[in-house]
Short mmCIF file of C-alpha atoms and ligand atoms in Angstrom, two decimals:
data_model
loop_
_atom_site.label_atom_id
_atom_site.label_comp_id
_atom_site.label_asym_id
_atom_site.label_seq_id
_atom_site.Cartn_x
_atom_site.Cartn_y
_atom_site.Cartn_z
CA UNK M 1 -46.43 -133.62 95.50
CA UNK M 2 -46.77 -131.12 92.69
CA UNK M 3 -44.64 -131.08 89.56
CA UNK M 4 -42.71 -128.23 88.04
CA UNK M 5 -40.15 -127.76 85.27
CA UNK M 6 -36.68 -126.43 86.00
CA UNK M 7 -34.77 -124.95 83.09
CA UNK M 8 -31.01 -124.60 82.51
CA UNK M 9 -30.51 -123.10 79.07
CA UNK M 10 -31.52 -125.77 76.55
CA UNK M 11 -31.91 -128.47 79.24
CA UNK M 12 -34.94 -128.91 81.49
CA UNK M 13 -36.04 -131.41 84.13
CA UNK M 14 -39.36 -132.35 85.67
CA UNK M 15 -39.36 -132.08 89.48
CA UNK M 16 -41.95 -133.42 91.89
CA UNK M 17 -41.86 -131.58 95.23
CA UNK M 18 -43.99 -130.54 98.20
CA UNK M 19 -43.02 -127.00 98.99
CA UNK M 20 -41.85 -123.73 97.58
CA UNK M 21 -39.44 -123.25 94.72
CA UNK M 22 -37.35 -120.17 93.99
CA UNK M 23 -34.54 -119.27 91.64
CA UNK M 24 -31.03 -118.55 92.90
CA UNK M 25 -28.16 -117.71 90.53
CA UNK M 26 -28.00 -120.45 87.92
CA UNK M 27 -29.94 -122.89 90.14
CA UNK M 28 -33.11 -123.40 92.17
CA UNK M 29 -33.96 -123.75 95.84
CA UNK M 30 -36.72 -126.15 96.92
CA UNK M 31 -38.13 -126.53 100.40
CA UNK M 32 -40.05 -129.52 101.71
CA UNK M 33 -39.44 -133.07 102.85
CA UNK M 34 -38.88 -134.69 99.47
CA UNK M 35 -37.82 -133.97 95.92
CA UNK M 36 -37.88 -136.22 92.90
CA UNK M 37 -36.19 -135.23 89.64
CA UNK M 38 -36.55 -137.19 86.39
CA UNK M 39 -33.03 -137.02 84.98
CA UNK M 40 -33.54 -138.52 81.50
CA UNK M 41 -29.87 -139.50 81.41
CA UNK M 42 -28.65 -142.76 79.94
CA UNK M 43 -26.61 -144.70 82.52
CA UNK M 44 -25.19 -141.61 84.29
CA UNK M 45 -22.53 -141.69 86.97
CA UNK M 46 -23.75 -141.01 90.51
CA UNK M 47 -21.74 -138.96 93.00
CA UNK M 48 -22.15 -140.60 96.35
CA UNK M 49 -21.28 -138.36 99.29
CA UNK M 50 -20.55 -140.29 102.47
CA UNK M 51 -22.00 -139.18 105.77
CA UNK M 52 -18.86 -138.78 107.87
CA UNK M 53 -15.17 -138.07 107.18
CA UNK M 54 -14.37 -141.74 106.61
CA UNK M 55 -17.47 -142.65 104.59
CA UNK M 56 -17.04 -143.80 100.96
CA UNK M 57 -17.34 -140.82 98.61
CA UNK M 58 -16.98 -140.92 94.84
CA UNK M 59 -18.50 -141.64 91.44
CA UNK M 60 -20.02 -144.90 90.19
CA UNK M 61 -22.12 -145.63 87.11
CA UNK M 62 -25.79 -146.25 87.94
CA UNK M 63 -25.44 -149.75 86.43
CA UNK M 64 -22.40 -150.51 88.64
CA UNK M 65 -22.46 -151.82 92.19
CA UNK M 66 -23.17 -148.85 94.52
CA UNK M 67 -20.16 -147.41 96.36
CA UNK M 68 -20.50 -148.50 100.00
CA UNK M 69 -18.97 -150.58 102.78
CA UNK M 70 -19.88 -154.24 102.24
CA UNK M 71 -19.48 -157.31 104.41
CA UNK M 72 -18.24 -155.50 107.51
CA UNK M 73 -21.21 -154.44 109.70
CA UNK M 74 -19.03 -153.14 112.54
CA UNK M 75 -17.04 -150.92 110.19
CA UNK M 76 -20.28 -149.77 108.57
CA UNK M 77 -21.50 -148.69 112.00
CA UNK M 78 -18.37 -146.59 112.50
CA UNK M 79 -17.49 -145.33 109.04
CA UNK M 80 -20.87 -144.59 107.47
CA UNK M 81 -24.52 -143.87 108.24
CA UNK M 82 -25.63 -147.47 108.82
CA UNK M 83 -29.23 -146.27 109.24
CA UNK M 84 -29.27 -145.30 105.60
CA UNK M 85 -27.56 -148.27 103.98
CA UNK M 86 -30.33 -148.64 101.35
CA UNK M 87 -29.39 -152.17 100.24
CA UNK M 88 -28.78 -152.35 96.51
CA UNK M 89 -29.38 -148.63 95.92
CA UNK M 90 -27.08 -145.77 95.03
CA UNK M 91 -27.56 -143.59 98.09
CA UNK M 92 -25.52 -140.93 99.85
CA UNK M 93 -25.70 -138.22 102.44
CA UNK M 94 -26.49 -134.49 102.11
CA UNK M 95 -25.50 -134.04 98.51
CA UNK M 96 -25.63 -136.18 95.37
CA UNK M 97 -25.10 -135.61 91.67
CA UNK M 98 -25.49 -137.30 88.32
CA UNK M 99 -23.08 -136.91 85.45
CA UNK M 100 -24.27 -137.25 81.87
CA UNK M 101 -22.19 -138.58 78.94
CA UNK M 102 -21.69 -134.96 77.82
CA UNK M 103 -19.99 -134.29 81.18
CA UNK M 104 -22.81 -132.05 82.48
CA UNK M 105 -23.81 -132.56 86.09
CA UNK M 106 -27.17 -132.39 87.86
CA UNK M 107 -26.57 -131.68 91.55
CA UNK M 108 -28.98 -131.90 94.49
CA UNK M 109 -27.62 -130.68 97.80
CA UNK M 110 -29.11 -130.03 101.22
CA UNK M 111 -28.74 -126.52 102.62
CA UNK M 112 -29.89 -127.59 106.07
CA UNK M 113 -28.72 -129.98 108.79
CA UNK M 114 -30.78 -133.09 109.49
CA UNK M 115 -29.66 -136.42 108.00
CA UNK M 116 -30.72 -135.68 104.46
CA UNK M 117 -30.38 -138.56 102.02
CA UNK M 118 -29.98 -138.62 98.23
CA UNK M 119 -30.91 -141.74 96.24
CA UNK M 120 -30.52 -142.26 92.49
CA UNK M 121 -31.63 -144.85 89.96
CA UNK M 122 -31.92 -145.13 86.19
CA UNK M 123 -34.87 -142.70 86.08
CA UNK M 124 -34.66 -140.27 88.93
CA UNK M 125 -32.65 -138.66 91.67
CA UNK M 126 -34.55 -138.34 94.96
CA UNK M 127 -33.79 -136.19 97.99
CA UNK M 128 -35.31 -137.12 101.36
CA UNK M 129 -35.10 -135.11 104.56
CA UNK M 130 -34.46 -136.56 108.01
CA UNK M 131 -36.41 -135.16 110.94
CA UNK M 132 -35.91 -131.46 110.27
CA UNK M 133 -37.43 -129.26 107.59
CA UNK M 134 -35.14 -129.22 104.62
CA UNK M 135 -34.11 -126.93 101.81
CA UNK M 136 -32.39 -128.18 98.68
CA UNK M 137 -30.23 -126.58 96.05
CA UNK M 138 -30.59 -127.98 92.52
CA UNK M 139 -28.36 -127.02 89.64
CA UNK M 140 -27.18 -128.34 86.26
CA UNK M 141 -24.04 -127.43 84.32
CA UNK M 142 -20.28 -127.91 84.28
CA UNK M 143 -19.24 -130.24 87.10
CA UNK M 144 -16.79 -127.95 88.88
CA UNK M 145 -19.20 -125.00 88.48
CA UNK M 146 -22.26 -126.65 90.05
CA UNK M 147 -20.22 -127.95 92.98
CA UNK M 148 -18.78 -124.44 93.41
CA UNK M 149 -22.27 -122.88 93.41
CA UNK M 150 -23.40 -125.37 96.06
CA UNK M 151 -20.28 -124.81 98.20
CA UNK M 152 -20.76 -121.02 97.96
CA UNK M 153 -24.31 -121.31 99.23
CA UNK M 154 -23.21 -123.52 102.13
CA UNK M 155 -20.48 -121.01 102.93
CA UNK M 156 -23.05 -118.21 103.18
CA UNK M 157 -25.67 -120.23 105.07
CA UNK M 158 -23.23 -121.54 107.66
CA UNK M 159 -21.24 -118.26 107.85
CA UNK M 160 -18.01 -120.14 107.25
CA UNK M 161 -14.74 -118.38 108.02
CA UNK M 162 -12.02 -120.99 108.10
CA UNK M 163 -8.87 -120.61 110.11
CA UNK M 164 -5.84 -122.14 108.40
CA UNK M 165 -3.33 -124.26 110.21
CA UNK M 166 0.24 -124.59 108.97
CA UNK M 167 1.96 -128.00 108.80
CA UNK M 168 1.20 -130.50 111.55
CA UNK M 169 3.24 -133.32 113.03
CA UNK M 170 1.02 -136.01 114.55
CA UNK M 171 2.12 -139.00 116.59
CA UNK M 172 -0.40 -141.43 115.06
CA UNK M 173 1.04 -142.83 111.83
CA UNK M 174 4.33 -143.82 113.46
CA UNK M 175 3.75 -144.67 117.09
CA UNK M 176 0.00 -145.37 117.05
CA UNK M 177 -1.07 -145.92 120.69
CA UNK M 178 2.48 -146.67 121.77
CA UNK M 179 3.37 -143.15 122.90
CA UNK M 180 4.94 -141.99 126.15
CA UNK M 181 6.27 -138.78 127.67
CA UNK M 182 9.81 -140.01 127.12
CA UNK M 183 9.54 -140.89 123.42
CA UNK M 184 7.48 -137.80 122.61
CA UNK M 185 9.87 -135.37 124.37
CA UNK M 186 12.73 -136.79 122.28
CA UNK M 187 10.64 -136.51 119.11
CA UNK M 188 9.64 -132.93 119.94
CA UNK M 189 13.30 -131.97 120.45
CA UNK M 190 14.12 -133.22 116.96
CA UNK M 191 11.15 -131.38 115.42
CA UNK M 192 12.02 -128.05 117.07
CA UNK M 193 14.00 -126.60 114.16
CA UNK M 194 11.57 -127.73 111.44
CA UNK M 195 9.08 -125.29 109.87
CA UNK M 196 5.93 -126.83 111.34
CA UNK M 197 3.12 -125.10 113.21
CA UNK M 198 1.56 -127.84 115.31
CA UNK M 199 2.78 -130.84 117.26
CA UNK M 200 -0.28 -132.98 117.90
CA UNK M 201 -0.38 -135.84 120.40
CA UNK M 202 -2.75 -138.53 119.15
CA UNK M 203 -4.51 -141.49 120.80
CA UNK M 204 -2.54 -143.20 123.58
CA UNK M 205 -2.19 -140.49 126.26
CA UNK M 206 -5.54 -140.98 127.97
CA UNK M 207 -6.52 -143.25 130.87
CA UNK M 208 -9.37 -144.68 128.80
CA UNK M 209 -11.66 -143.65 125.94
CA UNK M 210 -14.07 -141.46 127.92
CA UNK M 211 -11.65 -140.81 130.79
CA UNK M 212 -9.60 -137.89 129.50
CA UNK M 213 -6.79 -137.69 132.02
CA UNK M 214 -3.13 -138.56 131.44
CA UNK M 215 -2.23 -142.23 131.88
CA UNK M 216 0.87 -143.55 133.65
CA UNK M 217 3.00 -143.21 130.48
CA UNK M 218 2.72 -139.44 130.99
CA UNK M 219 3.87 -139.09 134.64
CA UNK M 220 4.09 -135.27 134.47
CA UNK M 221 0.65 -134.83 132.95
CA UNK M 222 -0.46 -133.27 129.68
CA UNK M 223 0.03 -129.61 130.71
CA UNK M 224 3.74 -130.45 130.90
CA UNK M 225 3.61 -131.80 127.33
CA UNK M 226 1.81 -128.66 126.12
CA UNK M 227 4.38 -126.42 127.87
CA UNK M 228 7.23 -128.35 126.31
CA UNK M 229 5.75 -128.07 122.81
CA UNK M 230 5.19 -124.35 123.30
CA UNK M 231 8.75 -123.89 124.59
CA UNK M 232 9.90 -125.11 121.16
CA UNK M 233 7.77 -122.45 119.46
CA UNK M 234 5.05 -124.84 118.26
CA UNK M 235 1.30 -124.97 118.88
CA UNK M 236 0.34 -127.82 121.23
CA UNK M 237 -2.27 -130.16 119.72
CA UNK M 238 -4.12 -133.07 121.27
CA UNK M 239 -6.46 -135.86 120.14
CA UNK M 240 -9.63 -136.89 121.92
CA UNK M 241 -12.96 -138.50 121.17
CA UNK M 242 -15.19 -136.56 123.56
CA UNK M 243 -18.55 -137.97 122.45
CA UNK M 244 -17.77 -141.65 123.01
CA UNK M 245 -16.76 -143.89 125.90
CA UNK M 246 -15.83 -147.54 126.31
CA UNK M 247 -18.19 -149.70 128.38
CA UNK M 248 -15.46 -150.17 131.04
CA UNK M 249 -14.62 -146.45 131.33
CA UNK M 250 -15.09 -144.61 134.60
CA UNK M 251 -17.52 -142.18 132.98
CA UNK M 252 -19.77 -144.97 131.61
CA UNK M 253 -19.76 -146.72 134.99
CA UNK M 254 -20.40 -143.56 137.04
CA UNK M 255 -22.99 -142.01 134.72
CA UNK M 256 -24.99 -144.81 133.09
CA UNK M 257 -27.86 -142.29 132.72
CA UNK M 258 -25.74 -140.17 130.34
CA UNK M 259 -25.40 -142.99 127.79
CA UNK M 260 -27.62 -142.79 124.70
CA UNK M 261 -30.22 -145.60 124.70
CA UNK M 262 -32.56 -147.08 122.10
CA UNK M 263 -36.37 -147.45 122.48
CA UNK M 264 -35.95 -150.54 124.67
CA UNK M 265 -33.61 -148.67 127.05
CA UNK M 266 -30.52 -150.57 125.87
CA UNK M 267 -27.34 -148.53 125.31
CA UNK M 268 -26.84 -147.73 121.63
CA UNK M 269 -23.73 -149.42 120.21
CA UNK M 270 -22.02 -146.42 118.62
CA UNK M 271 -19.23 -148.31 116.86
CA UNK M 272 -16.37 -150.72 117.22
CA UNK M 273 -12.67 -149.97 117.76
CA UNK M 274 -9.98 -150.69 120.41
CA UNK M 275 -11.24 -154.31 120.13
CA UNK M 276 -14.54 -153.39 121.76
CA UNK M 277 -17.87 -151.76 121.13
CA UNK M 278 -18.32 -148.27 122.52
CA UNK M 279 -21.15 -145.97 123.59
CA UNK M 280 -22.08 -142.33 123.06
CA UNK M 281 -23.84 -139.75 125.23
CA UNK M 282 -27.26 -138.17 125.13
CA UNK M 283 -25.85 -134.69 124.63
CA UNK M 284 -29.27 -133.07 125.00
CA UNK M 285 -28.93 -133.65 128.77
CA UNK M 286 -27.84 -130.48 130.60
CA UNK M 287 -25.35 -132.50 132.71
CA UNK M 288 -23.69 -133.85 129.55
CA UNK M 289 -23.39 -130.37 128.07
CA UNK M 290 -21.89 -129.12 131.36
CA UNK M 291 -19.49 -132.06 131.39
CA UNK M 292 -18.34 -131.33 127.81
CA UNK M 293 -17.90 -127.66 128.61
CA UNK M 294 -15.77 -128.24 131.69
CA UNK M 295 -13.77 -131.00 129.97
CA UNK M 296 -12.74 -128.62 127.20
CA UNK M 297 -12.12 -125.73 129.59
CA UNK M 298 -9.77 -128.04 131.45
CA UNK M 299 -7.87 -129.26 128.37
CA UNK M 300 -7.60 -125.69 127.12
CA UNK M 301 -6.20 -124.69 130.52
CA UNK M 302 -3.46 -127.33 130.05
CA UNK M 303 -2.27 -125.17 127.14
CA UNK M 304 -3.65 -126.97 124.07
CA UNK M 305 -4.85 -124.78 121.21
CA UNK M 306 -5.35 -127.39 118.47
CA UNK M 307 -7.82 -130.22 118.96
CA UNK M 308 -8.23 -133.28 116.76
CA UNK M 309 -11.74 -134.39 117.73
CA UNK M 310 -12.43 -137.93 116.62
CA UNK M 311 -15.33 -140.41 116.28
CA UNK M 312 -17.66 -137.40 116.37
CA UNK M 313 -20.41 -138.98 114.23
CA UNK M 314 -21.38 -140.97 117.33
CA UNK M 315 -23.08 -137.87 118.73
CA UNK M 316 -25.44 -137.91 115.74
CA UNK M 317 -26.56 -141.54 115.92
CA UNK M 318 -30.22 -142.52 116.25
CA UNK M 319 -31.44 -143.01 119.81
CA UNK M 320 -33.91 -141.76 122.41
CA UNK M 321 -32.80 -138.34 123.65
CA UNK M 322 -34.12 -136.30 126.57
CA UNK M 323 -35.08 -133.59 124.09
CA UNK M 324 -36.74 -134.74 120.87
CA UNK M 325 -34.60 -133.08 118.25
CA UNK M 326 -33.06 -134.31 115.04
CA UNK M 327 -29.96 -136.37 115.80
CA UNK M 328 -27.69 -134.11 113.72
CA UNK M 329 -29.12 -131.05 115.48
CA UNK M 330 -28.34 -132.70 118.83
CA UNK M 331 -24.77 -133.30 117.65
CA UNK M 332 -24.46 -129.70 116.46
CA UNK M 333 -25.54 -128.35 119.82
CA UNK M 334 -22.92 -130.52 121.56
CA UNK M 335 -20.30 -129.16 119.14
CA UNK M 336 -21.38 -125.58 119.79
CA UNK M 337 -20.84 -126.23 123.50
CA UNK M 338 -17.33 -127.51 122.78
CA UNK M 339 -16.52 -124.59 120.46
CA UNK M 340 -17.69 -122.18 123.16
CA UNK M 341 -15.43 -123.83 125.75
CA UNK M 342 -12.25 -123.80 123.60
CA UNK M 343 -12.85 -120.30 122.22
CA UNK M 344 -12.72 -119.02 118.67
CA UNK M 345 -8.94 -118.84 118.63
CA UNK M 346 -8.48 -122.60 119.03
CA UNK M 347 -8.25 -124.76 115.93
CA UNK M 348 -10.71 -127.66 115.68
CA UNK M 349 -9.85 -130.50 113.31
CA UNK M 350 -12.73 -132.95 112.92
CA UNK M 351 -12.23 -136.65 112.21
CA UNK M 352 -15.16 -138.99 111.75
CA UNK M 353 -17.39 -135.89 111.70
CA UNK M 354 -20.76 -135.79 109.95
CA UNK M 355 -19.66 -133.54 107.10
CA UNK M 356 -22.70 -131.30 106.57
CA UNK M 357 -23.75 -131.12 110.24
CA UNK M 358 -20.29 -129.84 111.24
CA UNK M 359 -20.11 -126.88 108.84
CA UNK M 360 -19.12 -123.58 110.39
CA UNK M 361 -17.93 -125.16 113.65
CA UNK M 362 -14.73 -127.00 112.69
CA UNK M 363 -11.83 -125.28 110.98
CA UNK M 364 -10.43 -128.44 109.46
CA UNK M 365 -11.97 -131.76 108.52
CA UNK M 366 -10.58 -135.13 107.61
CA UNK M 367 -12.14 -135.92 104.25
CA UNK M 368 -11.24 -139.58 103.92
CA UNK M 369 -10.38 -142.74 105.81
CA UNK M 370 -7.04 -143.27 107.55
CA UNK M 371 -3.96 -143.42 105.42
CA UNK M 372 -1.27 -146.01 106.17
CA UNK M 373 2.34 -146.73 105.24
CA UNK M 374 1.00 -149.09 102.56
CA UNK M 375 -1.08 -148.57 99.43
CA UNK M 376 -3.96 -151.01 99.79
CA UNK M 377 -5.01 -154.18 101.52
CA UNK M 378 -6.81 -156.99 99.73
CA UNK M 379 -8.12 -158.43 103.00
CA UNK M 380 -10.92 -155.92 102.80
CA UNK M 381 -11.56 -155.64 99.10
CA UNK M 382 -15.14 -154.48 99.67
CA UNK M 383 -14.38 -151.81 102.24
CA UNK M 384 -13.34 -148.45 100.77
CA UNK M 385 -13.17 -147.01 104.30
CA UNK M 386 -10.32 -149.25 105.47
CA UNK M 387 -6.91 -147.72 106.22
CA UNK M 388 -4.55 -147.34 103.26
CA UNK M 389 -3.01 -144.60 101.13
CA UNK M 390 -5.16 -145.41 98.11
CA UNK M 391 -8.50 -145.25 99.97
CA UNK M 392 -7.54 -141.96 101.60
CA UNK M 393 -6.43 -140.41 98.28
CA UNK M 394 -9.63 -141.46 96.44
CA UNK M 395 -12.01 -140.19 99.09
CA UNK M 396 -10.11 -136.93 99.58
CA UNK M 397 -9.95 -135.97 95.89
CA UNK M 398 -13.68 -136.63 95.62
CA UNK M 399 -14.20 -134.04 98.34
CA UNK M 400 -12.01 -131.34 96.79
CA UNK M 401 -15.13 -129.20 96.28
CA UNK M 402 -15.36 -128.84 100.10
CA UNK M 403 -12.01 -127.07 100.35
CA UNK M 404 -13.62 -123.64 100.90
CA UNK M 405 -15.84 -125.06 103.63
CA UNK M 406 -13.13 -126.62 105.75
CA UNK M 407 -9.39 -126.84 105.56
CA UNK M 408 -9.62 -130.29 103.98
CA UNK M 409 -7.27 -132.84 105.55
CA UNK M 410 -6.46 -135.86 103.36
CA UNK M 411 -4.39 -137.35 106.23
CA UNK M 412 -0.67 -137.81 106.69
CA UNK M 413 2.07 -137.90 104.06
CA UNK M 414 5.14 -140.12 104.46
CA UNK M 415 8.78 -139.26 103.88
CA UNK M 416 10.38 -142.24 105.58
CA UNK M 417 11.40 -145.50 103.97
CA UNK M 418 11.80 -147.17 107.35
CA UNK M 419 8.64 -149.17 108.30
CA UNK M 420 7.05 -148.20 105.02
CA UNK M 421 5.69 -150.25 102.11
CA UNK M 422 4.92 -147.18 99.99
CA UNK M 423 7.14 -146.75 96.97
CA UNK M 424 8.49 -143.38 95.77
CA UNK M 425 5.63 -142.85 93.35
CA UNK M 426 2.97 -143.46 96.03
CA UNK M 427 4.73 -141.11 98.44
CA UNK M 428 4.79 -138.43 95.72
CA UNK M 429 1.05 -138.91 95.10
CA UNK M 430 0.34 -138.45 98.82
CA UNK M 431 2.38 -135.24 98.86
CA UNK M 432 0.59 -133.88 95.81
CA UNK M 433 -2.82 -134.68 97.29
CA UNK M 434 -1.84 -132.86 100.51
CA UNK M 435 -0.82 -129.81 98.43
CA UNK M 436 -4.06 -129.94 96.42
CA UNK M 437 -6.25 -130.30 99.49
CA UNK M 438 -4.37 -127.56 101.35
CA UNK M 439 -3.50 -129.38 104.56
CA UNK M 440 -0.01 -130.73 105.26
CA UNK M 441 0.67 -133.27 107.98
CA UNK M 442 3.17 -136.04 108.62
CA UNK M 443 4.08 -138.45 111.39
CA UNK M 444 7.68 -139.43 110.61
CA UNK M 445 10.12 -138.93 113.49
CA UNK M 446 13.09 -136.95 112.13
CA UNK M 447 15.43 -139.63 113.48
CA UNK M 448 13.91 -142.13 111.06
CA UNK M 449 14.68 -140.05 107.96
CA UNK M 450 17.73 -140.13 105.71
CA UNK M 451 19.44 -136.87 104.73
CA UNK M 452 17.66 -136.95 101.38
CA UNK M 453 14.27 -137.61 102.99
CA UNK M 454 14.83 -134.67 105.37
CA UNK M 455 15.48 -132.40 102.38
CA UNK M 456 12.25 -133.57 100.72
CA UNK M 457 10.34 -132.92 103.94
CA UNK M 458 11.74 -129.39 104.26
CA UNK M 459 10.77 -128.54 100.68
CA UNK M 460 7.27 -129.89 101.30
CA UNK M 461 6.89 -127.87 104.51
CA UNK M 462 8.13 -124.67 102.90
CA UNK M 463 5.98 -124.68 99.76
CA UNK M 464 2.28 -123.94 99.24
CA UNK M 465 1.87 -124.26 95.48
CA UNK M 466 -0.95 -122.64 93.55
CA UNK M 467 -3.67 -125.18 92.77
CA UNK M 468 -6.12 -125.15 89.88
CA UNK M 469 -8.72 -127.83 89.28
CA UNK M 470 -8.93 -128.50 85.54
CA UNK M 471 -11.19 -131.55 85.62
CA UNK M 472 -12.65 -134.06 88.08
CA UNK M 473 -9.24 -135.59 88.86
CA UNK M 474 -7.07 -133.23 86.84
CA UNK M 475 -5.10 -130.65 88.80
CA UNK M 476 -2.49 -128.03 88.09
CA UNK M 477 0.04 -127.76 90.90
CA UNK M 478 1.92 -124.52 90.16
CA UNK M 479 2.51 -125.17 86.47
CA UNK M 480 2.61 -128.98 86.60
CA UNK M 481 -0.49 -130.83 85.38
CA UNK M 482 -1.32 -134.04 87.23
CA UNK M 483 -4.06 -136.46 86.28
CA UNK M 484 -5.25 -138.72 89.09
CA UNK M 485 -7.86 -140.54 86.96
CA UNK M 486 -5.72 -143.70 86.66
CA UNK M 487 -4.94 -143.56 90.36
CA UNK M 488 -8.60 -143.43 91.39
CA UNK M 489 -9.67 -146.03 88.81
CA UNK M 490 -6.59 -148.25 88.30
CA UNK M 491 -6.58 -151.05 85.74
CA UNK M 492 -5.55 -153.50 88.47
CA UNK M 493 -5.40 -153.29 92.23
CA UNK M 494 -1.81 -152.77 93.29
CA UNK M 495 -2.26 -154.57 96.60
CA UNK M 496 -2.28 -157.85 94.67
CA UNK M 497 1.39 -157.30 93.94
CA UNK M 498 2.29 -156.09 97.43
CA UNK M 499 0.92 -159.23 99.01
CA UNK M 500 2.74 -161.46 96.51
CA UNK M 501 6.12 -159.82 97.17
C1 9PG R 1 -6.76 -142.98 116.85
C2 9PG R 1 -7.11 -142.91 115.38
C3 9PG R 1 -6.36 -141.79 114.63
C4 9PG R 1 -6.89 -141.68 113.20
C5 9PG R 1 -8.40 -141.49 113.22
C6 9PG R 1 -9.07 -142.65 113.97
O1 9PG R 1 -13.82 -146.88 110.90
N1 9PG R 1 -13.10 -147.21 111.84
O2 9PG R 1 -13.28 -148.29 112.43
C7 9PG R 1 -12.01 -146.36 112.23
C8 9PG R 1 -11.18 -146.72 113.28
C9 9PG R 1 -10.13 -145.89 113.66
C10 9PG R 1 -9.93 -144.70 112.97
C11 9PG R 1 -10.76 -144.35 111.92
C12 9PG R 1 -11.82 -145.18 111.56
O3 9PG R 1 -8.86 -143.88 113.31
O4 9PG R 1 -8.92 -141.41 111.93
O5 9PG R 1 -6.27 -140.61 112.53
O6 9PG R 1 -6.51 -140.55 115.30
O7 9PG R 1 -8.53 -142.73 115.29
O8 9PG R 1 -7.39 -144.05 117.48
#
């Protein structure tokens, strides 16, 4: 590696790198497999960016315990890049940053797809490429400015033109998998007069994970559901996890050769949910690409125009593929196939997506773990990716800088008091975060809401306030200033009290 000096006004840093360096705006672009910058900061904070939608993202002091998922290997496999756990180190995916005591930030961000990793310690911040040639953006300055510069470059590189969706009703955070034609038709009737754009059917309609046909709870099939939603003037939306399958699914049994394997020929365990492990596909196989294309042509022909595609990271896991390409590149090709099949006028919302590798393909992206009708859960103290309103708020606000790259979805807001442990203040925080992030969704059935709750919902659906970021967690919503600093770093965890109640 050769060393060079990068200069930002009065500040300068020594960089060791392999390749070319050039100046761009206020920052620099480096190419090459690795970059090492001596930061000369005294106990800075490190911005850890998690690999997929659900992965822990936020700031921790270099002397603090690194922000990660601890003590839950199966969750780690699903909700982060378990390949790059880097025991004991502050490490993240794609982009990382250090914040000095004077509030200035040194940012290193990948401009290319390919499992790029950022690691920081008390002396340096290091960027390492995966299996594809990498380019890095490096800048130093005001925090919101350097993140903006990086986001602008990504926007240009990935030719991002986001389509915006209006408010969404999703079946998940009320009914979970317990949905049926009967209960959804009733719910759709009640939603008909409300100012929402999309009615999205979540997990629970399919025969099995991997077998994407209607199960017996939907006797008239999914095209009937789409027609019904459209007849009420709403856009039909549907959930599926097209890149994974359960071991007992028809597709896994009929096409064992499609399943991604490791070097020993054993199927790669792609994650754990639905009380089982699950597999993913080798999407570099022509047959798999054809399968994905016809699957999405079929679901589009049922009348769906809004797709919540979930557990997508699985397509970018390590494994032996028929074509030797970087795992994130393989995933991206699979996604391009899907985008081609649904057409440019369909809305793609990604959940569990690798955040950098999905740029320019998805319109919307979940930017945090699942919310829940409760604030926190002490059972998994060491898992910031577990469901809960607090975890979803923290992760989402720490990804505010991505809001020009995707329509950033912080997950559902709640208006109901029925089946809900969230107090009024927590519900207000969720609403404000949805307004800040620019994506409004909810799952409450209208029949569960009081008159007053219905009024609050209508106001929420009808307003898109002007947002200004004034500081890391300081936002102006229209003219109201809201500081989330004490929410993200509370003096005491509120779940302690909930469990004692
Ligand atoms: C449907 C749900 C909902 C939800 C999605 C996703 O890390 N995990 O183990 C993990 C499990 C489930 C999960 C997210 C993460 O939920 O986010 O909105 O669609 O699937 O099954």
